[in-house]
Coordinates of C-alpha atoms in Angstrom, one line a residue:
M28 CA -4.0 -21.6 17.4
R29 CA -1.1 -21.1 15.4
G30 CA 2.0 -18.4 15.2
L31 CA 1.6 -15.5 13.2
A32 CA 2.5 -16.0 9.9
L33 CA 3.6 -13.2 7.6
S34 CA 5.3 -12.7 4.4
A35 CA 7.3 -9.7 3.3
L36 CA 5.0 -9.2 0.2
L37 CA 1.9 -10.8 1.3
L38 CA -0.1 -7.9 0.2
A39 CA 0.1 -8.6 -3.5
A40 CA 1.9 -11.7 -4.5
C41 CA 0.1 -14.9 -6.0
S42 CA 3.9 -16.6 -5.8
G43 CA 7.4 -15.5 -5.8
G44 CA 9.2 -13.1 -3.3
P45 CA 9.5 -9.2 -3.7
P46 CA 10.2 -7.9 -7.3
S47 CA 13.3 -7.0 -8.2
A48 CA 13.9 -3.2 -7.8
T49 CA 12.7 -0.6 -10.7
A50 CA 12.6 3.1 -11.1
S51 CA 10.5 4.4 -8.5
A52 CA 7.5 6.7 -9.6
T53 CA 7.9 10.4 -8.6
P54 CA 4.6 11.5 -6.8
S55 CA 3.0 14.8 -8.0
Q56 CA 3.7 16.7 -5.0
G57 CA 6.8 16.0 -2.5
P58 CA 10.1 15.0 -2.9
T59 CA 11.1 12.8 -5.7
V60 CA 11.3 8.9 -4.3
A61 CA 14.5 7.0 -3.9
V62 CA 14.9 3.6 -5.5
S63 CA 15.1 0.6 -3.5
A64 CA 14.2 -2.7 -2.9
A65 CA 11.3 -3.7 -0.8
P66 CA 12.4 -3.6 2.8
S67 CA 11.9 -7.0 5.2
L68 CA 8.3 -6.6 7.2
P69 CA 8.5 -5.0 10.7
S70 CA 8.4 -8.1 13.0
P71 CA 4.9 -8.3 14.7
P72 CA 4.9 -8.5 18.8
I73 CA 6.5 -11.0 20.7
E74 CA 3.5 -11.6 22.8
P75 CA 0.8 -10.7 20.6
T76 CA -2.6 -9.6 22.6
Q77 CA -5.9 -11.0 21.6
T78 CA -9.0 -8.4 21.9
P79 CA -12.3 -9.4 23.0
G80 CA -14.6 -9.6 19.5
G81 CA -11.6 -10.0 17.1
P82 CA -8.6 -8.3 15.9
P83 CA -9.1 -4.6 15.9
R84 CA -10.7 -3.8 12.4
S85 CA -12.4 -0.7 11.2
F86 CA -13.3 0.9 7.7
T87 CA -14.4 4.3 7.0
R88 CA -15.9 6.0 3.7
V89 CA -14.5 9.8 3.5
A90 CA -17.3 12.1 3.0
F91 CA -15.9 14.7 0.0
D92 CA -18.1 17.4 1.0
A93 CA -16.1 17.2 4.2
G94 CA -12.2 17.9 2.8
T95 CA -10.9 20.7 1.6
H96 CA -11.0 21.7 -2.1
E97 CA -8.1 23.2 -4.2
G98 CA -8.6 23.0 -7.8
T99 CA -11.6 20.6 -7.4
M100 CA -15.5 20.4 -6.8
T101 CA -17.7 17.9 -6.0
S102 CA -21.0 17.4 -9.0
D103 CA -23.7 14.9 -7.9
K104 CA -21.7 13.2 -4.9
R105 CA -18.7 12.8 -7.1
L106 CA -15.2 14.3 -6.7
Q107 CA -14.0 16.3 -10.1
L108 CA -11.8 18.8 -11.2
G109 CA -12.8 22.2 -10.9
S110 CA -12.8 25.4 -13.0
S111 CA -9.2 26.8 -11.5
P112 CA -7.0 23.6 -11.8
A113 CA -3.3 24.2 -11.1
M114 CA -0.6 23.7 -13.5
G115 CA 2.1 20.9 -13.3
S116 CA 4.1 18.5 -14.9
Y117 CA 3.8 14.5 -14.3
V118 CA 7.4 12.5 -14.8
D119 CA 6.0 9.1 -15.5
P120 CA 9.2 6.6 -14.6
Y121 CA 8.2 4.4 -17.2
G122 CA 7.1 6.8 -19.8
R123 CA 7.2 10.4 -20.3
T124 CA 7.0 13.6 -18.9
I125 CA 3.2 15.4 -19.3
P126 CA 2.2 18.5 -18.6
D127 CA -0.9 18.5 -16.6
E128 CA -3.5 20.6 -15.0
R129 CA -4.4 19.0 -11.7
G130 CA -6.5 19.7 -8.3
T131 CA -6.4 18.4 -4.9
W132 CA -8.9 17.3 -2.0
T133 CA -7.7 16.4 1.3
S134 CA -10.1 14.7 3.4
A135 CA -11.2 15.7 7.1
A136 CA -9.2 13.8 9.6
V137 CA -10.7 10.5 10.3
R138 CA -10.2 9.3 14.0
T139 CA -10.1 5.7 14.6
P140 CA -11.3 3.6 17.0
F141 CA -8.0 1.9 18.1
A142 CA -4.6 2.9 17.5
F143 CA -3.7 1.1 14.2
D144 CA -0.5 0.1 12.4
R145 CA -1.8 -0.9 8.9
L146 CA -3.7 1.0 6.2
I147 CA -5.0 0.1 2.9
A148 CA -6.9 2.6 1.0
S149 CA -9.6 2.3 -1.6
W150 CA -11.5 4.1 -4.8
N151 CA -13.8 3.6 -7.2
A152 CA -13.2 6.2 -10.0
T153 CA -13.6 7.0 -13.5
T154 CA -10.5 8.4 -15.9
P155 CA -11.1 9.0 -19.2
A156 CA -8.0 9.3 -21.7
G157 CA -5.8 11.7 -20.9
T158 CA -6.6 11.6 -16.9
W159 CA -5.3 10.0 -13.8
I160 CA -5.4 10.1 -10.0
D161 CA -2.6 9.8 -7.2
V162 CA -4.0 8.6 -4.2
Q163 CA -2.2 9.5 -0.9
M164 CA -2.3 9.3 3.1
R165 CA -1.0 10.6 6.2
A166 CA -1.4 9.5 9.9
S167 CA -1.5 11.2 13.0
G168 CA -1.2 10.2 17.0
A169 CA -0.8 12.0 20.3
S170 CA 2.8 12.9 19.2
R171 CA 3.2 12.7 15.8
Q172 CA 2.3 13.3 12.2
T173 CA 3.5 11.4 9.3
K174 CA 4.1 12.7 5.8
F175 CA 1.9 12.2 3.1
Y176 CA 2.7 8.7 1.6
T177 CA 1.5 8.1 -2.3
L178 CA -0.4 4.6 -2.3
A179 CA -1.2 4.9 -5.9
I180 CA -1.1 6.4 -9.4
W181 CA -4.1 5.0 -10.8
S182 CA -5.7 5.2 -13.8
S183 CA -8.3 2.8 -15.3
G184 CA -6.5 2.4 -18.8
D185 CA -3.2 2.4 -20.0
D186 CA -3.1 4.8 -22.6
T187 CA -1.7 8.1 -20.5
V188 CA 0.3 7.0 -17.6
H189 CA 1.6 3.7 -16.4
R190 CA -0.4 2.4 -13.1
T191 CA 2.0 2.2 -10.8
T192 CA 2.3 2.4 -6.7
V193 CA 6.1 3.8 -5.2
R194 CA 8.8 2.1 -3.6
G195 CA 11.2 3.8 -1.4
Q196 CA 8.8 5.3 0.4
T197 CA 10.0 4.2 4.2
D198 CA 11.1 6.7 7.2
G199 CA 10.9 6.4 11.0
D200 CA 7.2 6.2 11.0
G201 CA 6.5 3.5 8.7
R202 CA 6.4 2.2 4.9
V203 CA 4.6 1.8 2.2
N204 CA 4.4 -2.3 1.3
V205 CA 3.2 -2.4 -2.3
D206 CA -0.3 -1.1 -1.5
T207 CA -0.6 -0.9 1.9
F208 CA 0.9 1.7 4.9
E209 CA 2.7 0.2 7.7
A210 CA 3.6 1.7 10.7
G211 CA 7.4 1.3 11.7
P212 CA 8.5 -0.7 14.5
G213 CA 8.7 1.6 17.5
A214 CA 6.9 4.4 15.7
A215 CA 4.6 6.9 17.8
E216 CA 1.2 5.4 18.2
L217 CA -1.4 6.4 15.3
T218 CA -5.2 7.1 16.1
S219 CA -6.3 9.3 12.9
F220 CA -5.4 9.6 9.5
E221 CA -6.4 11.9 6.2
L222 CA -6.7 10.7 3.0
R223 CA -5.7 13.0 -0.2
L224 CA -6.6 12.7 -3.9
I225 CA -4.7 14.6 -6.8
L226 CA -6.8 14.8 -9.8
H227 CA -4.9 15.0 -13.4
R228 CA -5.4 15.7 -16.8
A229 CA -2.7 16.1 -19.9
T230 CA -2.8 19.4 -20.9
G231 CA -5.3 20.3 -23.4
V232 CA -7.8 17.5 -22.4
A233 CA -11.0 18.6 -21.2
A234 CA -12.2 15.7 -19.6
T235 CA -12.0 14.9 -15.8
P236 CA -11.3 12.3 -13.3
S237 CA -14.2 11.8 -11.4
V238 CA -13.9 9.5 -8.0
V239 CA -17.1 8.5 -6.8
L240 CA -15.7 5.9 -3.7
L241 CA -12.6 6.8 -1.5
A242 CA -12.1 4.6 2.0
A243 CA -9.8 3.0 3.5
A244 CA -9.5 -0.2 5.9
T245 CA -7.4 0.3 9.1
S246 CA -6.2 -3.0 11.2
R247 CA -3.8 -3.6 14.0
V248 CA -1.4 -6.8 13.9
E249 CA -3.2 -8.7 16.7
L250 CA -3.4 -12.7 17.2
P251 CA -6.5 -14.4 16.3
S252 CA -8.3 -17.0 17.8
V253 CA -8.9 -20.0 15.6
P254 CA -11.3 -21.5 14.2
S255 CA -14.0 -19.2 14.6
P256 CA -17.6 -20.4 15.6
F257 CA -19.8 -21.7 12.8
G258 CA -22.5 -19.3 12.2
G259 CA -24.8 -21.7 10.7
V260 CA -24.9 -20.1 7.2
V261 CA -25.1 -22.9 4.4
R262 CA -25.2 -21.7 1.2
D263 CA -23.3 -22.1 -2.1
L264 CA -23.3 -19.2 -4.5
D265 CA -22.9 -20.3 -8.3
V266 CA -20.2 -18.4 -8.8
P267 CA -18.6 -18.9 -13.0
M268 CA -15.1 -21.2 -12.5
L269 CA -11.9 -20.0 -13.8
S270 CA -8.4 -21.3 -14.0
Q271 CA -5.2 -19.1 -13.5
E272 CA -3.3 -22.2 -15.1
T273 CA -4.7 -22.2 -18.5
H274 CA -3.3 -18.9 -19.0
T275 CA 0.2 -19.7 -18.4
G276 CA 2.8 -18.2 -20.5
H277 CA 0.3 -15.2 -21.4
Y278 CA 1.2 -11.5 -22.0
P279 CA 4.7 -11.9 -20.3
E280 CA 4.6 -7.9 -20.3
Y281 CA 1.7 -8.2 -17.6
D282 CA 3.5 -11.2 -15.5
G283 CA 2.6 -14.1 -17.6
G284 CA -0.3 -15.8 -16.3
G285 CA -0.6 -18.7 -14.4
E286 CA 0.5 -18.6 -10.5
A287 CA 0.9 -15.0 -11.0
W288 CA -2.8 -14.2 -12.0
C289 CA -4.8 -15.4 -9.1
S290 CA -5.9 -12.1 -8.4
P291 CA -7.1 -11.0 -11.6
T292 CA -8.6 -14.3 -12.3
S293 CA -10.5 -14.2 -8.9
T294 CA -11.6 -10.9 -10.0
A295 CA -12.7 -12.2 -13.2
M296 CA -15.0 -15.1 -11.6
V297 CA -16.7 -12.2 -9.5
L298 CA -17.5 -10.4 -12.2
G299 CA -19.2 -13.0 -13.8
F300 CA -21.0 -14.0 -10.7
W301 CA -22.4 -10.3 -11.3
N302 CA -23.4 -10.9 -14.7
T303 CA -20.6 -8.1 -16.0
G304 CA -17.3 -7.5 -17.3
P305 CA -15.9 -7.2 -20.5
D306 CA -17.9 -8.9 -22.9
R307 CA -17.0 -9.6 -26.9
S308 CA -20.3 -8.4 -27.7
R309 CA -19.5 -5.0 -27.4
A310 CA -16.0 -3.1 -26.5
F311 CA -13.7 -4.3 -24.0
S312 CA -13.8 -1.2 -22.1
P313 CA -11.6 0.7 -21.0
D314 CA -10.0 -1.0 -24.0
S315 CA -11.0 -1.6 -27.6
A316 CA -12.3 -5.1 -28.4
T317 CA -8.9 -5.6 -30.2
F318 CA -7.2 -7.3 -26.5
P319 CA -7.1 -10.0 -26.2
G320 CA -9.2 -10.8 -28.9
A321 CA -12.4 -12.3 -29.5
S322 CA -10.9 -16.0 -30.1
H323 CA -8.8 -15.9 -27.3
L324 CA -10.3 -18.3 -24.5
D325 CA -11.4 -16.7 -21.4
G326 CA -10.2 -13.4 -22.5
Q327 CA -11.5 -11.6 -19.6
V328 CA -8.8 -13.4 -17.1
D329 CA -6.3 -11.5 -19.3
H330 CA -8.1 -8.5 -19.9
A331 CA -8.0 -8.0 -16.1
A332 CA -4.4 -8.8 -15.6
R333 CA -3.7 -6.0 -18.4
F334 CA -5.8 -3.7 -16.5
T335 CA -4.5 -4.1 -13.0
Y336 CA -1.1 -4.4 -13.3
D337 CA 1.3 -2.7 -11.3
W338 CA 4.7 -1.4 -12.8
S339 CA 6.2 -1.0 -10.0
Y340 CA 5.3 -4.5 -8.4
E341 CA 5.6 -6.1 -11.8
G342 CA 2.0 -8.0 -11.1
A343 CA -1.5 -8.1 -11.3
G344 CA -2.1 -8.7 -7.7
N345 CA -2.5 -5.5 -6.1
W346 CA -5.7 -5.5 -3.9
P347 CA -7.1 -2.1 -4.6
F348 CA -6.1 -2.2 -8.0
N349 CA -8.4 -5.0 -8.3
T350 CA -11.2 -3.6 -6.7
A351 CA -11.1 -0.3 -8.6
Y352 CA -10.9 -2.5 -12.2
A353 CA -14.3 -4.1 -10.8
A354 CA -15.7 -0.9 -9.9
Q355 CA -15.8 -0.1 -14.0
Y356 CA -18.5 -2.4 -14.8
G357 CA -21.5 -0.5 -12.5
L358 CA -20.0 -2.3 -9.2
E359 CA -18.7 -1.2 -5.7
G360 CA -15.3 -2.6 -4.7
F361 CA -13.1 -2.0 -2.1
V362 CA -10.7 -4.0 0.0
T363 CA -10.9 -4.6 4.0
R364 CA -10.0 -6.5 6.7
L365 CA -12.5 -9.3 8.6
R366 CA -11.9 -10.6 12.1
S367 CA -13.3 -14.1 11.3
L368 CA -14.9 -16.5 8.8
T369 CA -18.1 -15.7 11.1
E370 CA -18.2 -12.5 9.7
A371 CA -17.5 -13.8 6.0
E372 CA -20.6 -16.1 6.3
R373 CA -22.5 -12.9 6.7
F374 CA -21.5 -11.9 2.8
I375 CA -22.4 -15.1 1.8
A376 CA -26.0 -15.0 3.3
A377 CA -26.7 -11.8 1.7
G378 CA -25.5 -13.2 -1.9
I379 CA -22.1 -11.7 -2.0
P380 CA -19.1 -14.0 -2.9
L381 CA -15.5 -12.5 -1.3
I382 CA -12.7 -12.6 -2.6
A383 CA -10.1 -13.5 0.0
S384 CA -5.8 -13.6 0.5
I385 CA -4.2 -16.4 2.0
N386 CA -0.4 -17.0 2.9
G387 CA 0.4 -20.3 4.3
V388 CA 0.4 -24.0 4.1
L389 CA -3.3 -25.1 3.1
P390 CA -4.2 -29.2 2.5
G391 CA -5.5 -29.8 -0.7
F392 CA -4.3 -26.5 -2.5
L393 CA -2.4 -27.1 -5.8
F394 CA 1.0 -25.8 -4.6
T395 CA 0.7 -27.4 -1.0
S396 CA 1.4 -23.8 0.2
T397 CA 2.0 -20.1 -1.0
N398 CA 3.9 -17.0 0.1
G399 CA 0.3 -15.2 -1.1
H400 CA -2.7 -16.5 -3.3
L401 CA -6.1 -14.9 -4.1
L402 CA -9.2 -17.0 -4.6
V403 CA -13.0 -17.0 -4.3
I404 CA -15.0 -17.4 -0.9
R405 CA -18.3 -18.4 -2.5
G406 CA -19.9 -20.4 0.5
F407 CA -20.1 -22.6 3.3
D408 CA -21.2 -26.6 3.6
A409 CA -23.2 -28.2 6.5
N410 CA -19.8 -28.5 8.6
G411 CA -19.0 -24.7 8.5
D412 CA -16.1 -25.6 6.0
V413 CA -15.2 -23.0 3.2
I414 CA -16.5 -23.7 -0.1
T415 CA -14.4 -21.6 -2.5
N416 CA -13.0 -20.9 -6.1
D417 CA -9.8 -22.0 -6.3
P418 CA -7.8 -20.4 -9.5
A419 CA -4.8 -22.3 -8.7
V420 CA -6.2 -25.9 -10.9
R421 CA -5.4 -27.3 -14.3
A422 CA -8.9 -26.6 -15.6
N423 CA -11.6 -24.3 -15.2
A424 CA -14.2 -27.3 -14.2
Q425 CA -11.6 -28.0 -11.2
A426 CA -12.3 -24.5 -9.6
R427 CA -14.6 -25.6 -6.9
K428 CA -12.7 -26.8 -3.8
V429 CA -13.8 -27.2 -0.1
Y430 CA -10.9 -26.2 2.2
P431 CA -11.6 -27.2 6.4
R432 CA -12.6 -24.3 8.5
L433 CA -9.4 -24.2 10.8
E434 CA -6.9 -24.4 8.0
F435 CA -8.1 -21.7 5.8
E436 CA -9.0 -19.2 8.8
S437 CA -5.5 -19.9 10.0
V438 CA -3.8 -19.0 6.4
W439 CA -6.0 -16.4 5.8
L440 CA -6.4 -14.6 9.2
L441 CA -2.8 -15.3 10.2
G442 CA -1.5 -14.8 6.4
S443 CA -3.1 -11.6 5.1
T444 CA -4.5 -10.1 8.4
G445 CA -8.7 -11.3 7.0
T446 CA -7.8 -9.3 3.9
V447 CA -10.8 -9.8 1.5
Y448 CA -12.2 -7.7 -1.9
V449 CA -15.7 -6.7 -1.5
I450 CA -17.4 -6.3 -4.8
H451 CA -21.0 -5.8 -5.6
P452 CA -24.0 -4.0 -7.2
V453 CA -24.7 -1.1 -5.5
G454 CA -28.4 -2.2 -5.3
V455 CA -27.3 -5.5 -3.7
A456 CA -27.2 -4.4 0.0
L457 CA -24.4 -5.2 2.0
P458 CA -24.8 -7.3 5.5
P459 CA -25.0 -5.6 8.6
N460 CA -21.9 -5.3 10.4
V461 CA -21.4 -7.0 14.0
P462 CA -23.2 -5.2 16.8
G463 CA -20.8 -3.6 19.6
L464 CA -17.5 -3.8 17.1
P465 CA -16.4 -1.1 14.8
A466 CA -17.9 -1.2 11.4
N467 CA -15.4 -3.1 9.2
W468 CA -17.3 -2.8 5.8

């Protein structure tokens, strides 16, 4: 068992520290957000506790028919703009002011099975040209309700608005650290949350955003016990191998490849496993076939980097931006947190690879240690060790690497609280949740 290691930006970084402060995006409702550098992460408990069954984790898909509509409607289980949207104006801090029509949907309150201090939202949506969405949340406890925080201003393309998170959202209740709400030190206990979507389209555009999934993973920082028992799943999924390092220096406007592109490279590998993603034989959706070009080696990685790029964070490692990107290709994608590698084995047994976020020192890792890295869990060997496709290699053929179970689980559970991307076709069933514990996928 090792000490709890948390990085100030472990949420999204592949390497390096917090980005320099940039102009913050203005949420579509509420006051303008001040510009500030990312504050340091609140300290974990001095004496972390342990919960039987593993650290507290839960995952909830919210129902669109149970929420409050203001200018929105549901059609075929999809949330869309209704017939009477409101008029507004969005100031893109990296672009222009856009007169728009908008509708707001707010979920019913979701009570969590434990008091939580972290929340990550996920969404799967289609945003035709001229449309985009805001994703927001607020939390409540016995004595306090927070404000609504903006988690994302998002579109699948980049022709209308700049895809971005919002800095400077820090108060006594908590803050938004890139893509994750974190309760503040000493803040009132939080036991429920609401999610809110604001759907936009530029004035004169007839199309509407369409959201098919909105969900949230909640967790509480607690010390896990590692290594977890090996559940006996011995399987190695044939996930295509890709290297982030072969893209070093590509497209500086999207953070320049190499170490910065571990997340989009991992996402591209999983899309390849499911035999989908941008294809040179047809248009590179949501962009044209001109990017990055038919002759570009492994251009699906560059494509993923461009269309997961977060203009506030200045990187392509935003967790839900990656799963939302994957959902553009006929898949379901979301971010959650697992309690152990024993739970991860359930996904491998079901034929579903995972993308895991790690943070710390890992023997055999190309750079020895990392303050935030993403890689693919593709299987487990007979010893219970983790078979990965690690994009931190010099060539594609080197990506398959096996890491010892204890060391890997330590940098995963202690480094990112067990964060994973779950990306799968809707027709491929998720494994059953662990009986007796809150559902966390």
